XYZ file of N, CA and C in Angstrom:
495
model
N 44.424 -51.747 -25.144
C 43.011 -51.941 -24.867
C 42.361 -52.649 -26.058
N 41.528 -53.624 -25.779
C 40.873 -54.400 -26.844
C 39.780 -53.573 -27.525
N 39.565 -53.915 -28.762
C 38.574 -53.207 -29.567
C 37.154 -53.592 -29.121
N 36.276 -52.604 -29.047
C 34.876 -52.852 -28.714
C 34.094 -53.193 -29.976
N 33.289 -54.216 -29.911
C 32.392 -54.583 -30.994
C 30.980 -54.164 -30.597
N 30.133 -53.921 -31.596
C 28.777 -53.495 -31.271
C 27.812 -53.832 -32.399
N 26.533 -53.761 -32.066
C 25.467 -53.828 -33.066
C 24.258 -53.080 -32.527
N 23.352 -52.721 -33.432
C 22.135 -52.007 -33.058
C 20.932 -52.906 -33.270
N 19.973 -52.812 -32.352
C 18.689 -53.499 -32.492
C 17.684 -52.422 -32.901
N 17.104 -52.569 -34.078
C 16.172 -51.569 -34.588
C 14.883 -52.256 -35.034
N 13.872 -51.436 -35.239
C 12.603 -51.922 -35.772
C 12.178 -50.938 -36.850
N 12.418 -51.319 -38.089
C 12.103 -50.439 -39.208
C 11.320 -51.216 -40.251
N 10.398 -50.526 -40.890
C 9.621 -51.112 -41.971
C 10.040 -50.411 -43.255
N 10.301 -51.198 -44.300
C 10.656 -50.641 -45.595
C 9.378 -50.106 -46.242
N 9.215 -48.772 -46.233
C 7.986 -48.152 -46.724
C 7.791 -48.359 -48.223
N 8.873 -48.516 -48.972
C 8.748 -48.773 -50.405
C 8.101 -50.143 -50.640
N 8.483 -51.131 -49.847
C 7.882 -52.450 -49.972
C 6.413 -52.428 -49.554
N 6.095 -51.635 -48.528
C 4.695 -51.503 -48.112
C 3.877 -50.873 -49.238
N 4.436 -49.854 -49.876
C 3.745 -49.190 -50.981
C 3.492 -50.176 -52.123
N 4.492 -50.991 -52.453
C 4.326 -51.998 -53.495
C 3.261 -53.028 -53.114
N 3.265 -53.460 -51.859
C 2.277 -54.434 -51.402
C 0.869 -53.850 -51.452
N 0.715 -52.578 -51.098
C -0.590 -51.918 -51.152
C -1.081 -51.842 -52.595
N -0.192 -51.505 -53.510
C -0.583 -51.446 -54.924
C -1.015 -52.820 -55.433
N -0.304 -53.866 -55.054
C -0.689 -55.219 -55.452
C -2.032 -55.611 -54.844
N -2.246 -55.234 -53.589
C -3.513 -55.555 -52.917
C -4.674 -54.829 -53.603
N -4.476 -53.580 -53.982
C -5.527 -52.831 -54.700
C -5.907 -53.525 -55.998
N -4.911 -53.986 -56.746
C -5.189 -54.683 -58.003
C -6.012 -55.945 -57.759
N -5.639 -56.693 -56.714
C -6.373 -57.922 -56.427
C -7.793 -57.621 -55.959
N -7.977 -56.550 -55.177
C -9.311 -56.200 -54.692
C -10.245 -55.837 -55.851
N -9.710 -55.227 -56.890
C -10.523 -54.852 -58.039
C -10.944 -56.082 -58.843
N -10.172 -57.167 -58.775
C -10.452 -58.344 -59.583
C -11.205 -59.437 -58.831
N -11.192 -59.407 -57.512
C -11.847 -60.479 -56.745
C -13.358 -60.346 -56.839
N -14.003 -61.442 -57.217
C -15.448 -61.456 -57.428
C -16.204 -61.168 -56.126
N -15.756 -61.747 -55.028
C -16.460 -61.583 -53.760
C -16.315 -60.181 -53.166
N -15.375 -59.380 -53.673
C -15.168 -58.033 -53.136
C -15.550 -56.914 -54.121
N -16.035 -57.271 -55.310
C -16.349 -56.256 -56.317
C -17.455 -55.313 -55.863
N -18.510 -55.827 -55.272
C -19.649 -54.980 -54.894
C -19.462 -54.285 -53.547
N -18.372 -54.567 -52.845
C -18.174 -53.991 -51.508
C -17.474 -52.637 -51.544
N -16.929 -52.251 -52.687
C -16.204 -50.989 -52.823
C -15.079 -50.903 -51.781
N -14.293 -51.963 -51.670
C -13.211 -52.042 -50.689
C -11.998 -51.241 -51.150
N -11.320 -50.602 -50.173
C -10.154 -49.785 -50.485
C -9.032 -50.043 -49.489
N -7.804 -49.752 -49.936
C -6.629 -49.752 -49.065
C -5.875 -48.472 -49.381
N -5.701 -47.616 -48.378
C -4.982 -46.353 -48.549
C -3.717 -46.386 -47.700
N -2.647 -45.804 -48.221
C -1.356 -45.773 -47.522
C -0.905 -44.336 -47.366
N -0.692 -43.893 -46.123
C -0.185 -42.560 -45.825
C 1.268 -42.715 -45.384
N 2.195 -42.354 -46.294
C 3.621 -42.554 -46.014
C 4.121 -41.685 -44.871
N 3.655 -40.436 -44.803
C 4.144 -39.519 -43.764
C 3.736 -39.975 -42.376
N 2.501 -40.429 -42.225
C 2.019 -40.879 -40.923
C 2.323 -42.355 -40.683
N 2.800 -43.059 -41.704
C 3.097 -44.496 -41.644
C 1.870 -45.278 -41.185
N 0.728 -45.020 -41.860
C -0.499 -45.735 -41.546
C -1.152 -46.258 -42.816
N -1.890 -47.329 -42.645
C -2.725 -47.893 -43.703
C -4.174 -47.754 -43.256
N -5.078 -47.460 -44.186
C -6.488 -47.370 -43.868
C -7.249 -48.320 -44.773
N -7.916 -49.283 -44.160
C -8.722 -50.236 -44.904
C -10.175 -49.792 -44.823
N -10.886 -49.844 -45.947
C -12.286 -49.467 -45.966
C -13.089 -50.484 -46.739
N -14.347 -50.733 -46.278
C -15.212 -51.671 -46.972
C -16.641 -51.460 -46.511
N -17.554 -52.297 -47.046
C -18.969 -52.126 -46.734
C -19.389 -52.787 -45.423
N -18.673 -53.818 -44.978
C -19.017 -54.474 -43.718
C -17.771 -55.134 -43.118
N -17.920 -55.645 -41.897
C -16.774 -56.227 -41.187
C -16.262 -57.498 -41.851
N -17.144 -58.285 -42.435
C -16.730 -59.502 -43.122
C -15.820 -59.160 -44.307
N -16.208 -58.143 -45.059
C -15.413 -57.727 -46.225
C -14.075 -57.147 -45.791
N -14.070 -56.428 -44.687
C -12.810 -55.816 -44.238
C -11.839 -56.908 -43.779
N -12.346 -58.019 -43.254
C -11.487 -59.147 -42.897
C -10.862 -59.769 -44.146
N -11.634 -59.818 -45.236
C -11.097 -60.341 -46.498
C -10.024 -59.404 -47.045
N -10.253 -58.088 -46.938
C -9.265 -57.098 -47.377
C -7.996 -57.234 -46.541
N -8.171 -57.433 -45.241
C -7.038 -57.616 -44.327
C -6.218 -58.839 -44.729
N -6.902 -59.931 -45.081
C -6.215 -61.145 -45.515
C -5.406 -60.931 -46.781
N -5.985 -60.206 -47.742
C -5.275 -59.910 -48.993
C -4.048 -59.061 -48.705
N -4.210 -58.029 -47.865
C -3.103 -57.130 -47.546
C -1.975 -57.880 -46.832
N -2.316 -58.708 -45.857
C -1.291 -59.467 -45.126
C -0.534 -60.380 -46.083
N -1.255 -61.039 -46.981
C -0.621 -61.927 -47.960
C 0.393 -61.156 -48.807
N 0.022 -59.985 -49.271
C 0.919 -59.189 -50.118
C 2.112 -58.655 -49.320
N 1.883 -58.250 -48.071
C 2.983 -57.745 -47.240
C 4.004 -58.839 -46.946
N 3.521 -60.037 -46.639
C 4.430 -61.141 -46.327
C 5.254 -61.507 -47.555
N 4.618 -61.508 -48.723
C 5.362 -61.810 -49.957
C 6.451 -60.783 -50.238
N 6.241 -59.544 -49.810
C 7.215 -58.478 -50.035
C 8.237 -58.397 -48.903
N 8.163 -59.274 -47.915
C 9.167 -59.317 -46.848
C 8.910 -58.368 -45.700
N 7.674 -57.889 -45.549
C 7.329 -57.007 -44.431
C 6.718 -57.875 -43.330
N 7.287 -57.810 -42.137
C 6.814 -58.618 -41.022
C 5.463 -58.115 -40.525
N 4.566 -59.057 -40.219
C 3.263 -58.659 -39.695
C 3.353 -58.207 -38.235
N 4.477 -58.477 -37.581
C 4.670 -57.978 -36.219
C 4.826 -56.458 -36.198
N 5.139 -55.875 -37.337
C 5.321 -54.431 -37.414
C 3.999 -53.692 -37.609
N 2.884 -54.413 -37.622
C 1.571 -53.805 -37.833
C 0.801 -53.766 -36.523
N 0.187 -52.624 -36.239
C -0.682 -52.481 -35.075
C -2.087 -52.219 -35.600
N -2.966 -53.204 -35.417
C -4.317 -53.130 -35.974
C -5.229 -52.353 -35.044
N -5.911 -51.366 -35.605
C -6.879 -50.585 -34.840
C -8.244 -51.259 -34.857
N -9.206 -50.622 -34.215
C -10.574 -51.127 -34.171
C -11.273 -50.889 -35.503
N -12.224 -51.760 -35.821
C -13.083 -51.553 -36.991
C -14.183 -50.605 -36.537
N -14.255 -49.424 -37.170
C -15.209 -48.393 -36.757
C -16.118 -48.026 -37.928
N -17.358 -47.634 -37.641
C -18.247 -47.179 -38.713
C -17.703 -45.889 -39.320
N -17.799 -45.785 -40.646
C -17.254 -44.615 -41.330
C -18.329 -43.789 -42.010
N -19.588 -44.115 -41.810
C -20.675 -43.375 -42.441
C -20.993 -43.935 -43.813
N -22.239 -43.800 -44.224
C -22.635 -44.291 -45.530
C -22.571 -45.806 -45.636
N -22.951 -46.526 -44.560
C -22.916 -47.991 -44.530
C -21.534 -48.547 -44.836
N -20.496 -47.896 -44.342
C -19.120 -48.357 -44.546
C -18.432 -48.499 -43.195
N -17.380 -49.294 -43.182
C -16.535 -49.425 -41.995
C -15.088 -49.172 -42.394
N -14.286 -48.800 -41.398
C -12.892 -48.467 -41.653
C -12.034 -49.042 -40.534
N -10.799 -49.399 -40.894
C -9.832 -49.883 -39.910
C -8.484 -49.241 -40.216
N -7.885 -48.646 -39.201
C -6.588 -47.989 -39.355
C -5.506 -48.928 -38.824
N -4.433 -49.071 -39.610
C -3.311 -49.932 -39.243
C -2.067 -49.053 -39.156
N -1.399 -49.078 -38.005
C -0.180 -48.288 -37.833
C 1.040 -49.162 -38.090
N 2.019 -48.591 -38.791
C 3.280 -49.287 -39.046
C 4.274 -48.883 -37.976
N 4.926 -49.845 -37.392
C 5.871 -49.585 -36.312
C 7.193 -49.080 -36.892
N 7.585 -47.906 -36.472
C 8.864 -47.332 -36.860
C 9.618 -47.020 -35.568
N 10.579 -47.854 -35.242
C 11.343 -47.653 -34.012
C 10.815 -48.540 -32.900
N 11.680 -48.803 -31.931
C 11.313 -49.654 -30.800
C 10.683 -48.781 -29.716
N 9.469 -49.118 -29.257
C 8.858 -48.354 -28.169
C 9.709 -48.449 -26.901
N 9.642 -47.430 -26.049
C 10.489 -47.338 -24.861
C 10.304 -48.538 -23.927
N 9.061 -48.996 -23.694
C 8.851 -50.116 -22.774
C 9.456 -51.408 -23.330
N 9.414 -51.596 -24.653
C 10.036 -52.778 -25.261
C 11.559 -52.668 -25.211
N 12.091 -51.454 -25.384
C 13.540 -51.254 -25.299
C 14.037 -51.588 -23.892
N 13.285 -51.177 -22.873
C 13.657 -51.500 -21.497
C 13.605 -53.004 -21.255
N 12.618 -53.669 -21.863
C 12.495 -55.121 -21.723
C 13.682 -55.829 -22.387
N 14.120 -55.334 -23.537
C 15.274 -55.906 -24.241
C 16.530 -55.764 -23.382
N 16.743 -54.571 -22.814
C 17.914 -54.328 -21.958
C 17.876 -55.256 -20.742
N 16.690 -55.450 -20.164
C 16.544 -56.315 -18.991
C 16.895 -57.763 -19.335
N 16.460 -58.227 -20.506
C 16.769 -59.598 -20.940
C 18.280 -59.767 -21.108
N 18.926 -58.779 -21.739
C 20.370 -58.853 -21.979
C 21.141 -58.845 -20.664
N 20.758 -57.964 -19.748
C 21.461 -57.885 -18.463
C 21.214 -59.122 -17.616
N 20.078 -59.773 -17.801
C 19.752 -60.979 -17.049
C 20.630 -62.162 -17.412
N 21.307 -62.110 -18.543
C 22.181 -63.203 -18.976
C 23.580 -63.130 -18.353
N 23.907 -62.031 -17.701
C 25.196 -61.855 -17.016
C 26.393 -62.003 -17.951
N 26.255 -61.506 -19.165
C 27.366 -61.518 -20.121
C 28.161 -60.224 -19.979
N 29.341 -60.211 -20.556
C 30.166 -59.002 -20.511
C 29.832 -58.118 -21.707
N 28.562 -57.688 -21.758
C 28.101 -56.760 -22.793
C 27.283 -55.669 -22.112
N 27.233 -54.519 -22.767
C 26.438 -53.406 -22.272
C 25.353 -53.100 -23.298
N 24.136 -52.851 -22.816
C 23.024 -52.471 -23.684
C 22.589 -51.068 -23.304
N 22.461 -50.198 -24.298
C 22.072 -48.813 -24.048
C 20.963 -48.412 -25.017
N 19.937 -47.778 -24.462
C 18.832 -47.295 -25.297
C 19.260 -45.986 -25.933
N 19.130 -45.922 -27.268
C 19.497 -44.711 -27.997
C 18.319 -44.296 -28.869
N 17.438 -43.488 -28.313
C 16.263 -43.048 -29.053
C 15.312 -44.205 -29.293
N 15.136 -44.571 -30.552
C 14.227 -45.670 -30.888
C 14.981 -46.936 -31.284
N 16.210 -47.073 -30.786
C 16.986 -48.285 -31.021
C 17.767 -48.629 -29.751
N 18.344 -49.829 -29.750
C 19.158 -50.272 -28.613
C 20.522 -50.681 -29.156
N 21.595 -50.122 -28.578
C 22.954 -50.484 -28.986
C 23.543 -51.426 -27.950
N 24.116 -52.521 -28.451
C 24.756 -53.512 -27.580
C 26.241 -53.512 -27.919
N 27.099 -53.328 -26.890
C 28.546 -53.315 -27.105
C 29.205 -54.327 -26.180
N 30.328 -54.847 -26.640
C 31.096 -55.795 -25.847
C 32.389 -56.139 -26.555
N 33.329 -56.743 -25.817
C 34.620 -57.097 -26.408
C 34.530 -58.384 -27.223
N 33.731 -59.321 -26.783
C 33.676 -60.626 -27.432
C 32.568 -60.678 -28.486
N 32.946 -61.015 -29.719
C 31.950 -61.182 -30.786
C 31.038 -62.371 -30.503
N 31.563 -63.368 -29.824
C 30.747 -64.535 -29.482
C 29.602 -64.137 -28.549
N 29.893 -63.273 -27.575
C 28.837 -62.800 -26.673
C 27.776 -62.028 -27.443
N 28.197 -61.191 -28.389
C 27.239 -60.423 -29.182
C 26.370 -61.346 -30.030
N 26.976 -62.364 -30.612
C 26.200 -63.320 -31.408
C 25.237 -64.116 -30.526
N 25.647 -64.389 -29.303
C 24.757 -65.074 -28.362
C 23.548 -64.201 -28.037
N 23.787 -62.899 -27.857
C 22.697 -61.958 -27.567
C 21.720 -61.911 -28.741
N 22.232 -61.891 -29.971
C 21.361 -61.876 -31.146
C 20.504 -63.146 -31.177
N 21.127 -64.299 -30.953
C 20.384 -65.561 -30.946
C 19.332 -65.578 -29.832
N 19.697 -65.055 -28.669
C 18.779 -65.002 -27.530
C 17.556 -64.151 -27.857
N 17.777 -62.985 -28.454
C 16.668 -62.086 -28.756
C 15.795 -62.614 -29.894
N 16.383 -63.371 -30.811
C 15.579 -63.978 -31.877
C 14.642 -65.037 -31.310
N 15.066 -65.716 -30.243
C 14.223 -66.730 -29.607
C 13.080 -66.108 -28.820
N 13.310 -64.944 -28.217
C 12.295 -64.268 -27.416
C 11.204 -63.726 -28.331
N 9.958 -63.844 -27.902
C 8.853 -63.259 -28.653
C 8.398 -62.005 -27.919
N 8.897 -60.862 -28.371
C 8.563 -59.595 -27.732
C 7.394 -58.902 -28.402
N 6.878 -59.468 -29.470
C 5.729 -58.881 -30.146
C 6.067 -57.733 -31.074
N 7.357 -57.511 -31.325
C 7.760 -56.454 -32.249
C 8.701 -57.045 -33.291
N 8.812 -56.346 -34.396
C 9.719 -56.757 -35.463
C 11.095 -56.184 -35.140
N 12.087 -57.059 -34.954
C 13.445 -56.596 -34.637
C 14.395 -56.998 -35.737
N 15.315 -56.090 -36.057
C 16.409 -56.441 -36.947
C 17.709 -55.936 -36.318
N 18.795 -56.565 -36.697
C 20.090 -56.291 -36.085
C 20.985 -55.679 -37.160
N 21.419 -54.440 -36.920
C 22.195 -53.703 -37.928
C 23.508 -53.213 -37.328
N 24.363 -52.687 -38.191
C 25.650 -52.086 -37.794
C 26.503 -53.019 -36.951
N 26.553 -54.285 -37.331
C 27.373 -55.239 -36.586
C 28.832 -54.988 -36.934
N 29.604 -54.529 -35.933
C 31.026 -54.232 -36.150
C 31.854 -54.861 -35.060
């Protein structure tokens, strides 16, 4: 019997890199002339995997968002892994925006990935395993084709391919 090859499709954010990017963004916010009087903040909750942006008005929070995105991209964190919440009043003439970090592939996206793979009629099997998708098959060429296919698709999530064996 031929050996089965496989790989996993996962969506993970390196929280250490996010923490470093947040620290860099805080330093820049303290030095930027246009944001000094706005009392802008960026908070990172590692356990909940959320970022909280705070500022005096919506215009300032957009500037904070721009600084944060710039720092995250420089640290190699994909912006597709961020889910931006609504800008809401926070009291005391301040506004706040909560940003969730995506950890794991949501079930509806996992089903969409499996559907795309099965639609190609290759000799590979895709199985949802919790918050990841495992693809197995005998031919490494088929597996590499699946990886290339999924990289071309824009599913709106950050995907990485691990455990290629």
